[in-house]
Amino acid sequence: MRRITVLGATGSIGESTLDVVRRHPERYAVHALTAHRQVDKLAAQCREFRPAHAVVGTAQAASELEALLRADGIKTGVGYGEAALEAVAVDSAADSVMAAIVGAAGLRPTLAAARAGKRVLLANKEALVMSGRLFMDAVREHGATLLPIDSEHNAIFQCLPADDPRLGAGVSKILLTASGGPFRTRDPATLHDISPDEACAHPNWVMGRKISVDSATMMNKGLEVIEAHWLFAAPAERIEVLIHPQSIVHSMVSYADGSVLAQLGNPDMRTPIAYGLAYPERMYAGVSPLDLTRAGALTFETPDLARFPCLGLAFDALRAGGTAPAILNAANEVAVEAFLQGQIRFTDIARIVAQVLAQASPGSVDTLEGVMDADQDARRRAGALLESVRSC
Ligand code: NAD
Ligand code: MG
């Protein structure tokens, strides 16, 4: 019986994780669940899975959750804030941690889980983008097992040699597929009028709002290029992004002998989640099998960087190295949140990220504090730019 902690249990990945766990009660028990604000949803999850611990963002949310649980006679211990989040991430009573908090808020608990030598199921790509080498060193030094849950990286992990899933001898490059999001064929001249709901209406995947906007700008693919660099020791020039609008081929690996290995499946995050949970075994995920006779044509094209400037910015940040990816990520988080709040236009996102990156002088990624300083500085700069964009 594996004991699992789900960080970000109320989100899209968190719910899909619990959906898979629910199908295998003989294999998995839930040790802890965390959420930021959605107390009612977390209370319902606690009623069903009876975790030992639940963590929320604030004291107010904690007392609301506690009242709901005690009214039902549920004994789950309730905590709140960053320290409680880190405490459940390292708790020796759990062996696996699903890292599914969105954004930079996931960095500390995810890194803490790696330093505690856990089996880390990594959905929170921003943590790895920000802390890169620091995170990978922690995994190695503390004997953690890192299993990529992002569908592309999960696919690449499956296509690389099982004994050494990195770009070693014989592997030529990674072919990272991207759907191209909702605006792949839209006239670029009309992009400035996009509403948050239009940007979040992804053609193939149902996801949280932040990653949905990232998919529309293709910053998501940019973050994934950086994620792939760290996970698979792949230099930027050996990662190629291919637009594949059907989202059936989740990514590929190209070998020196001319072979290309791909992983295919219906676009449903329960497949990579079940892979991570059961690894190295396989188990039922609740996903219908892929019927290639009904999937239609599978097409591939090169992304247009003029249409998707965020993808080019991410490659720039990866090549610049050090804290540049953390700066890119922080500026993007600020800009996406402002867009979702209706404060800036869709096309301002790339403009703000580009300006913050141009102003920054990236430092090295030696300590968590250094990364957080770079993150905070970039947030301040992006915040100042928001003011000038709003007043235009
Ligand atoms: P979501 O917005 O649906 O859920 C986010 C979760 O994080 C929620 O449980 C929320 O309560 C929690 N959270 C938010 N802010 C927090 C904070 N400040 N402190 C603590 N907890 C906080 O997001 P999602 O779509 O599930 O994505 C989660 C992560 O997985 C992201 O990093 C995303 O890039 C990655 N990912 C998601 C998908 C997908 O299909 N949804 C696919 C690949 C990777
Ligand atoms: Mg992905």
Short mmCIF file of C-alpha atoms and ligand atoms in Angstrom, two decimals:
data_model
loop_
_atom_site.label_atom_id
_atom_site.label_comp_id
_atom_site.label_asym_id
_atom_site.label_seq_id
_atom_site.Cartn_x
_atom_site.Cartn_y
_atom_site.Cartn_z
CA MET A 1 0.00 0.00 0.00
CA ARG A 2 1.49 3.35 -1.05
CA ARG A 3 0.67 6.46 1.01
CA ILE A 4 0.23 9.58 -1.11
CA THR A 5 0.18 13.29 -0.43
CA VAL A 6 -1.49 15.47 -3.04
CA LEU A 7 -0.31 19.11 -3.06
CA GLY A 8 -2.95 21.12 -4.95
CA ALA A 9 -5.68 18.47 -4.54
CA THR A 10 -8.56 20.74 -5.58
CA GLY A 11 -7.06 21.67 -8.97
CA SER A 12 -7.42 19.96 -12.31
CA ILE A 13 -4.42 17.65 -11.78
CA GLY A 14 -5.30 17.10 -8.11
CA GLU A 15 -8.83 15.97 -8.98
CA SER A 16 -7.58 13.71 -11.78
CA THR A 17 -5.08 12.18 -9.34
CA LEU A 18 -7.82 11.41 -6.83
CA ASP A 19 -9.92 9.97 -9.64
CA VAL A 20 -7.16 7.46 -10.42
CA VAL A 21 -6.52 6.73 -6.72
CA ARG A 22 -10.26 6.12 -6.20
CA ARG A 23 -10.10 3.27 -8.74
CA HIS A 24 -7.38 1.44 -6.79
CA PRO A 25 -8.22 1.49 -3.07
CA GLU A 26 -6.19 -1.69 -2.55
CA ARG A 27 -2.99 0.03 -3.78
CA TYR A 28 -3.19 3.63 -2.49
CA ALA A 29 -4.11 5.46 0.69
CA VAL A 30 -4.24 9.27 0.84
CA HIS A 31 -2.02 10.67 3.58
CA ALA A 32 -2.50 14.44 3.10
CA LEU A 33 -4.40 16.81 0.83
CA THR A 34 -3.75 20.52 0.31
CA ALA A 35 -5.63 23.40 -1.30
CA HIS A 36 -5.39 27.16 -1.30
CA ARG A 37 -8.91 28.53 -0.93
CA GLN A 38 -11.47 25.93 -2.04
CA VAL A 39 -12.53 24.78 1.41
CA ASP A 40 -15.79 23.08 0.39
CA LYS A 41 -14.12 20.99 -2.30
CA LEU A 42 -11.28 20.02 0.04
CA ALA A 43 -13.81 19.07 2.77
CA ALA A 44 -15.60 16.77 0.30
CA GLN A 45 -12.27 15.16 -0.62
CA CYS A 46 -11.45 14.67 3.08
CA ARG A 47 -14.85 13.01 3.64
CA GLU A 48 -14.10 10.54 0.87
CA PHE A 49 -10.38 9.84 1.37
CA ARG A 50 -10.00 10.43 5.14
CA PRO A 51 -6.41 11.82 5.03
CA ALA A 52 -4.43 12.26 8.25
CA HIS A 53 -3.71 15.90 7.33
CA ALA A 54 -5.23 18.72 5.29
CA VAL A 55 -3.56 22.07 4.61
CA VAL A 56 -5.07 25.32 3.33
CA GLY A 57 -3.74 28.83 2.64
CA THR A 58 -5.01 30.90 5.57
CA ALA A 59 -6.08 30.66 9.24
CA GLN A 60 -9.60 31.65 8.21
CA ALA A 61 -9.81 28.83 5.63
CA ALA A 62 -8.39 26.40 8.19
CA SER A 63 -11.06 27.19 10.79
CA GLU A 64 -13.79 26.87 8.13
CA LEU A 65 -12.41 23.49 7.04
CA GLU A 66 -12.05 22.29 10.62
CA ALA A 67 -15.67 23.22 11.40
CA LEU A 68 -16.93 21.35 8.33
CA LEU A 69 -14.90 18.23 9.13
CA ARG A 70 -15.67 18.11 12.85
CA ALA A 71 -19.40 18.47 12.11
CA ASP A 72 -19.08 15.16 10.25
CA GLY A 73 -16.90 13.54 12.93
CA ILE A 74 -13.82 13.51 10.65
CA LYS A 75 -10.52 13.66 12.57
CA THR A 76 -8.21 14.93 9.76
CA GLY A 77 -5.68 17.36 11.28
CA VAL A 78 -5.96 20.83 9.69
CA GLY A 79 -3.02 23.20 9.14
CA TYR A 80 -2.41 26.31 7.08
CA GLY A 81 0.36 28.32 5.46
CA GLU A 82 3.77 27.57 3.97
CA ALA A 83 5.27 25.78 6.98
CA ALA A 84 2.32 23.34 7.17
CA LEU A 85 2.58 22.74 3.42
CA GLU A 86 6.26 21.87 3.72
CA ALA A 87 5.60 19.68 6.75
CA VAL A 88 3.17 17.43 4.84
CA ALA A 89 5.52 17.38 1.82
CA VAL A 90 8.33 15.86 3.92
CA ASP A 91 6.22 13.76 6.34
CA SER A 92 7.82 10.33 6.65
CA ALA A 93 4.39 8.67 6.81
CA ALA A 94 3.92 9.26 3.05
CA ASP A 95 6.19 7.85 0.34
CA SER A 96 4.80 9.66 -2.73
CA VAL A 97 4.05 13.34 -3.28
CA MET A 98 1.99 14.58 -6.22
CA ALA A 99 3.26 18.15 -6.82
CA ALA A 100 0.21 19.80 -8.41
CA ILE A 101 0.19 23.33 -7.01
CA VAL A 102 0.17 25.88 -9.80
CA GLY A 103 3.02 28.35 -10.20
CA ALA A 104 5.91 29.49 -8.01
CA ALA A 105 3.89 28.73 -4.86
CA GLY A 106 4.71 25.07 -5.51
CA LEU A 107 8.48 25.50 -5.40
CA ARG A 108 9.19 25.27 -1.66
CA PRO A 109 7.05 22.21 -0.88
CA THR A 110 8.10 20.39 -4.08
CA LEU A 111 11.80 21.01 -3.41
CA ALA A 112 11.26 19.97 0.22
CA ALA A 113 9.71 16.68 -0.97
CA ALA A 114 12.75 16.06 -3.21
CA ARG A 115 15.11 16.82 -0.30
CA ALA A 116 13.15 14.33 1.83
CA GLY A 117 13.89 11.63 -0.78
CA LYS A 118 10.26 11.14 -1.81
CA ARG A 119 8.84 9.69 -4.96
CA VAL A 120 7.94 13.05 -6.51
CA LEU A 121 5.25 13.06 -9.20
CA LEU A 122 6.00 16.39 -10.87
CA ALA A 123 3.12 18.28 -12.46
CA ASN A 124 4.22 21.70 -11.12
CA LYS A 125 6.60 22.56 -13.98
CA GLU A 126 7.19 26.09 -12.67
CA ALA A 127 9.15 24.66 -9.67
CA LEU A 128 11.66 22.98 -11.99
CA VAL A 129 11.80 25.93 -14.40
CA MET A 130 12.67 28.25 -11.51
CA SER A 131 15.15 26.13 -9.60
CA GLY A 132 16.60 23.91 -12.37
CA ARG A 133 19.97 22.62 -11.25
CA LEU A 134 19.17 23.10 -7.55
CA PHE A 135 16.14 20.85 -7.89
CA MET A 136 17.91 18.16 -9.93
CA ASP A 137 20.84 18.17 -7.46
CA ALA A 138 18.38 17.70 -4.57
CA VAL A 139 16.80 14.72 -6.35
CA ARG A 140 20.19 13.08 -6.87
CA GLU A 141 21.71 13.90 -3.47
CA HIS A 142 18.69 12.76 -1.48
CA GLY A 143 17.81 9.68 -3.53
CA ALA A 144 14.40 10.98 -4.58
CA THR A 145 12.59 9.42 -7.55
CA LEU A 146 11.39 12.07 -10.00
CA LEU A 147 8.52 11.04 -12.28
CA PRO A 148 7.35 13.59 -14.86
CA ILE A 149 3.56 13.99 -15.01
CA ASP A 150 3.39 16.75 -17.64
CA SER A 151 2.06 14.68 -20.56
CA GLU A 152 4.93 15.56 -22.94
CA HIS A 153 7.65 14.78 -20.40
CA ASN A 154 5.89 11.65 -19.33
CA ALA A 155 5.87 10.62 -22.99
CA ILE A 156 9.57 11.41 -23.41
CA PHE A 157 10.38 9.53 -20.20
CA GLN A 158 8.60 6.51 -21.67
CA CYS A 159 10.47 6.83 -25.00
CA LEU A 160 13.99 7.19 -23.53
CA PRO A 161 16.03 4.17 -22.39
CA ALA A 162 14.48 2.90 -19.13
CA ASP A 163 17.84 2.47 -17.35
CA ASP A 164 18.97 6.05 -18.10
CA PRO A 165 16.20 8.43 -19.21
CA ARG A 166 18.55 11.18 -20.40
CA LEU A 167 19.97 12.37 -23.71
CA GLY A 168 22.94 10.03 -23.76
CA ALA A 169 24.73 8.29 -26.62
CA GLY A 170 22.44 7.23 -29.43
CA VAL A 171 19.71 9.78 -28.67
CA SER A 172 19.63 12.66 -31.19
CA LYS A 173 16.86 14.92 -29.97
CA ILE A 174 13.57 15.42 -28.22
CA LEU A 175 10.52 16.25 -30.33
CA LEU A 176 8.20 18.12 -27.97
CA THR A 177 4.66 18.32 -29.33
CA ALA A 178 2.30 21.24 -28.75
CA SER A 179 -1.36 21.59 -29.68
CA GLY A 180 -0.90 25.25 -30.65
CA GLY A 181 -3.79 26.17 -28.34
CA PRO A 182 -7.00 27.96 -29.30
CA PHE A 183 -5.34 30.66 -31.47
CA ARG A 184 -3.15 28.55 -33.74
CA THR A 185 -4.93 29.69 -36.89
CA ARG A 186 -6.50 32.95 -35.71
CA ASP A 187 -5.53 36.17 -37.49
CA PRO A 188 -2.72 37.65 -35.29
CA ALA A 189 -4.19 41.14 -35.86
CA THR A 190 -7.23 40.12 -33.78
CA LEU A 191 -5.31 38.67 -30.81
CA HIS A 192 -5.35 41.88 -28.77
CA ASP A 193 -9.13 41.58 -28.23
CA ILE A 194 -9.09 38.08 -26.73
CA SER A 195 -11.09 37.65 -23.51
CA PRO A 196 -9.87 35.46 -20.61
CA ASP A 197 -12.64 32.91 -21.29
CA GLU A 198 -11.64 32.63 -24.96
CA ALA A 199 -7.99 32.12 -23.97
CA CYS A 200 -8.99 29.40 -21.46
CA ALA A 201 -11.11 27.46 -23.99
CA HIS A 202 -8.45 24.93 -24.97
CA PRO A 203 -9.43 22.73 -27.94
CA ASN A 204 -8.15 19.42 -26.50
CA TRP A 205 -7.40 19.66 -22.75
CA VAL A 206 -9.39 20.75 -19.70
CA MET A 207 -6.93 22.49 -17.35
CA GLY A 208 -6.61 25.21 -14.72
CA ARG A 209 -6.88 28.81 -15.97
CA LYS A 210 -3.21 29.76 -15.63
CA ILE A 211 -1.87 26.87 -17.71
CA SER A 212 -4.73 27.39 -20.19
CA VAL A 213 -3.57 30.96 -20.85
CA ASP A 214 0.02 29.68 -21.05
CA SER A 215 -1.13 27.21 -23.72
CA ALA A 216 -2.78 30.02 -25.69
CA THR A 217 0.44 32.10 -25.68
CA MET A 218 2.57 28.93 -25.99
CA MET A 219 4.50 30.05 -22.91
CA ASN A 220 3.43 26.66 -21.61
CA LYS A 221 5.53 25.00 -24.32
CA GLY A 222 8.37 27.38 -23.52
CA LEU A 223 8.26 26.36 -19.84
CA GLU A 224 8.15 22.74 -21.01
CA VAL A 225 11.29 23.21 -23.13
CA ILE A 226 13.10 24.36 -19.97
CA GLU A 227 11.52 21.52 -17.99
CA ALA A 228 12.76 19.01 -20.61
CA HIS A 229 16.25 20.53 -20.50
CA TRP A 230 16.52 19.76 -16.79
CA LEU A 231 14.69 16.45 -16.68
CA PHE A 232 16.56 14.86 -19.57
CA ALA A 233 19.89 16.77 -19.61
CA ALA A 234 19.00 18.09 -23.08
CA PRO A 235 20.67 21.24 -24.46
CA ALA A 236 18.33 23.79 -26.09
CA GLU A 237 19.48 22.91 -29.61
CA ARG A 238 18.42 19.28 -29.11
CA ILE A 239 14.83 20.14 -28.18
CA GLU A 240 12.52 20.76 -31.13
CA VAL A 241 8.94 21.95 -30.72
CA LEU A 242 6.40 20.59 -33.21
CA ILE A 243 2.81 21.75 -33.44
CA HIS A 244 0.49 18.74 -33.48
CA PRO A 245 -3.08 20.06 -33.21
CA GLN A 246 -4.69 16.66 -32.47
CA SER A 247 -2.79 16.11 -29.16
CA ILE A 248 -2.59 12.35 -29.76
CA VAL A 249 1.21 12.04 -30.00
CA HIS A 250 2.29 13.36 -26.61
CA SER A 251 5.97 13.72 -27.63
CA MET A 252 8.77 11.76 -29.30
CA VAL A 253 12.44 10.91 -29.07
CA SER A 254 14.63 10.76 -32.16
CA TYR A 255 17.56 8.28 -32.17
CA ALA A 256 20.86 8.30 -34.07
CA ASP A 257 19.88 5.25 -36.17
CA GLY A 258 16.88 7.07 -37.66
CA SER A 259 14.28 5.61 -35.27
CA VAL A 260 11.70 7.91 -33.73
CA LEU A 261 9.83 6.58 -30.68
CA ALA A 262 6.52 8.18 -29.77
CA GLN A 263 3.96 7.78 -27.01
CA LEU A 264 0.33 8.09 -28.10
CA GLY A 265 -2.97 8.23 -26.27
CA ASN A 266 -6.19 10.17 -25.87
CA PRO A 267 -5.54 13.57 -24.28
CA ASP A 268 -6.39 12.76 -20.65
CA MET A 269 -4.01 13.56 -17.79
CA ARG A 270 -5.11 10.43 -15.94
CA THR A 271 -2.79 8.42 -18.24
CA PRO A 272 0.49 10.09 -17.14
CA ILE A 273 -0.83 10.33 -13.56
CA ALA A 274 -1.53 6.57 -13.45
CA TYR A 275 1.89 5.94 -15.02
CA GLY A 276 3.56 7.97 -12.26
CA LEU A 277 1.52 6.38 -9.49
CA ALA A 278 2.10 2.78 -10.62
CA TYR A 279 5.64 3.15 -12.03
CA PRO A 280 7.29 0.84 -13.04
CA GLU A 281 4.04 -1.09 -13.36
CA ARG A 282 0.97 -0.11 -15.37
CA MET A 283 -2.61 0.10 -14.19
CA TYR A 284 -6.08 1.14 -15.32
CA ALA A 285 -6.52 4.94 -15.42
CA GLY A 286 -10.18 5.24 -16.44
CA VAL A 287 -9.07 6.44 -19.90
CA SER A 288 -10.67 4.99 -23.03
CA PRO A 289 -8.19 3.25 -25.35
CA LEU A 290 -6.98 5.16 -28.39
CA ASP A 291 -8.78 4.11 -31.59
CA LEU A 292 -6.47 5.16 -34.42
CA THR A 293 -9.10 4.35 -37.03
CA ARG A 294 -11.20 7.17 -35.58
CA ALA A 295 -8.43 9.61 -34.60
CA GLY A 296 -8.24 11.04 -38.13
CA ALA A 297 -5.11 12.52 -39.67
CA LEU A 298 -2.19 13.27 -37.36
CA THR A 299 -0.44 16.43 -38.56
CA PHE A 300 2.75 18.24 -37.56
CA GLU A 301 4.08 21.73 -38.31
CA THR A 302 6.80 24.12 -37.17
CA PRO A 303 5.62 26.82 -34.72
CA ASP A 304 5.57 30.43 -35.92
CA LEU A 305 7.59 32.44 -33.38
CA ALA A 306 6.11 35.73 -34.63
CA ARG A 307 2.66 34.48 -33.68
CA PHE A 308 3.92 32.93 -30.43
CA PRO A 309 6.70 35.24 -29.11
CA CYS A 310 6.55 33.65 -25.64
CA LEU A 311 8.02 30.44 -27.03
CA GLY A 312 11.05 32.35 -28.34
CA LEU A 313 11.41 34.19 -25.02
CA ALA A 314 11.57 30.88 -23.16
CA PHE A 315 14.35 29.62 -25.46
CA ASP A 316 16.17 32.94 -24.83
CA ALA A 317 15.85 32.47 -21.06
CA LEU A 318 17.10 28.87 -21.27
CA ARG A 319 20.14 29.98 -23.29
CA ALA A 320 20.82 32.88 -20.90
CA GLY A 321 20.80 30.38 -18.01
CA GLY A 322 21.07 31.04 -14.25
CA THR A 323 18.00 32.75 -12.85
CA ALA A 324 16.72 33.88 -16.30
CA PRO A 325 14.07 31.09 -16.40
CA ALA A 326 12.89 32.08 -12.89
CA ILE A 327 12.64 35.70 -14.08
CA LEU A 328 10.71 34.63 -17.20
CA ASN A 329 8.36 32.55 -15.07
CA ALA A 330 7.70 35.26 -12.48
CA ALA A 331 7.01 37.95 -15.10
CA ASN A 332 4.68 35.56 -16.90
CA GLU A 333 2.77 34.70 -13.70
CA VAL A 334 2.20 38.39 -12.96
CA ALA A 335 1.14 39.16 -16.54
CA VAL A 336 -1.17 36.13 -16.85
CA GLU A 337 -2.90 36.95 -13.55
CA ALA A 338 -3.39 40.57 -14.70
CA PHE A 339 -4.83 39.32 -17.99
CA LEU A 340 -7.20 36.93 -16.18
CA GLN A 341 -8.32 39.88 -14.00
CA GLY A 342 -9.11 41.90 -17.13
CA GLN A 343 -6.35 44.45 -16.40
CA ILE A 344 -4.22 43.98 -19.51
CA ARG A 345 -4.65 42.65 -23.04
CA PHE A 346 -3.68 39.16 -24.18
CA THR A 347 -0.88 40.58 -26.35
CA ASP A 348 0.56 42.52 -23.37
CA ILE A 349 1.62 39.24 -21.74
CA ALA A 350 4.52 38.64 -24.14
CA ARG A 351 5.42 42.35 -24.13
CA ILE A 352 5.73 42.44 -20.33
CA VAL A 353 7.74 39.22 -20.15
CA ALA A 354 10.10 40.46 -22.88
CA GLN A 355 10.70 43.76 -21.10
CA VAL A 356 11.34 42.17 -17.71
CA LEU A 357 13.77 39.70 -19.29
CA ALA A 358 15.56 42.52 -21.12
CA GLN A 359 15.99 44.50 -17.86
CA ALA A 360 17.20 41.55 -15.82
CA SER A 361 20.74 40.51 -15.09
CA PRO A 362 20.42 36.83 -14.22
CA GLY A 363 22.42 35.46 -11.29
CA SER A 364 23.38 31.87 -10.59
CA VAL A 365 20.99 29.26 -9.17
CA ASP A 366 22.93 28.19 -6.06
CA THR A 367 20.39 28.65 -3.30
CA LEU A 368 16.63 28.73 -2.93
CA GLU A 369 16.91 32.24 -1.49
CA GLY A 370 18.74 33.43 -4.63
CA VAL A 371 15.97 31.99 -6.81
CA MET A 372 13.26 33.59 -4.66
CA ASP A 373 15.04 36.96 -4.78
CA ALA A 374 15.15 36.81 -8.58
CA ASP A 375 11.46 35.82 -8.60
CA GLN A 376 10.48 38.72 -6.32
CA ASP A 377 12.55 41.26 -8.26
CA ALA A 378 10.96 40.14 -11.56
CA ARG A 379 7.49 40.39 -9.98
CA ARG A 380 8.20 43.96 -8.89
CA ARG A 381 9.42 44.89 -12.37
CA ALA A 382 6.43 43.22 -14.05
CA GLY A 383 4.09 44.96 -11.59
CA ALA A 384 5.57 48.36 -12.49
CA LEU A 385 5.12 47.60 -16.20
CA LEU A 386 1.48 46.66 -15.59
CA GLU A 387 0.90 50.15 -14.29
CA SER A 388 2.27 51.71 -17.48
CA VAL A 389 0.33 49.28 -19.72
CA ARG A 390 -2.92 50.04 -17.83
CA SER A 391 -2.44 53.78 -18.18
CA CYS A 392 -1.95 53.51 -21.99
P1 NAD B 1 -5.34 24.47 -11.04
O1 NAD B 1 -5.38 25.94 -11.04
O2 NAD B 1 -6.52 23.71 -11.53
O3 NAD B 1 -5.04 23.96 -9.53
C1 NAD B 1 -4.02 24.51 -8.76
C2 NAD B 1 -3.97 23.92 -7.37
O4 NAD B 1 -2.98 24.63 -6.63
C3 NAD B 1 -5.29 24.08 -6.57
O5 NAD B 1 -5.49 22.95 -5.74
C4 NAD B 1 -5.02 25.31 -5.71
O6 NAD B 1 -5.75 25.29 -4.49
C5 NAD B 1 -3.53 25.19 -5.44
N1 NAD B 1 -2.91 26.51 -5.23
C6 NAD B 1 -3.03 27.62 -6.02
N2 NAD B 1 -2.32 28.65 -5.50
C7 NAD B 1 -1.74 28.18 -4.37
C8 NAD B 1 -0.90 28.77 -3.38
N3 NAD B 1 -0.51 30.06 -3.46
N4 NAD B 1 -0.50 28.01 -2.35
C9 NAD B 1 -0.88 26.71 -2.25
N5 NAD B 1 -1.68 26.10 -3.15
C10 NAD B 1 -2.10 26.82 -4.19
O7 NAD B 1 -4.02 24.04 -11.83
P2 NAD B 1 -3.75 22.70 -12.66
O8 NAD B 1 -4.23 22.87 -14.04
O9 NAD B 1 -4.17 21.50 -11.89
O10 NAD B 1 -2.15 22.74 -12.74
C11 NAD B 1 -1.35 22.42 -11.62
C12 NAD B 1 0.10 22.29 -12.07
O11 NAD B 1 0.21 21.19 -12.98
C13 NAD B 1 0.61 23.52 -12.84
O12 NAD B 1 1.95 23.73 -12.53
C14 NAD B 1 0.48 23.11 -14.30
O13 NAD B 1 1.43 23.75 -15.13
C15 NAD B 1 0.76 21.62 -14.21
N6 NAD B 1 0.14 20.84 -15.29
C16 NAD B 1 -1.22 20.83 -15.43
C17 NAD B 1 -1.80 20.11 -16.46
C18 NAD B 1 -3.31 20.04 -16.63
O14 NAD B 1 -3.78 19.31 -17.50
N7 NAD B 1 -4.09 20.72 -15.81
C19 NAD B 1 -0.99 19.42 -17.38
C20 NAD B 1 0.39 19.45 -17.20
C21 NAD B 1 0.95 20.16 -16.15
MG MG B 2 2.18 19.65 -21.00
#
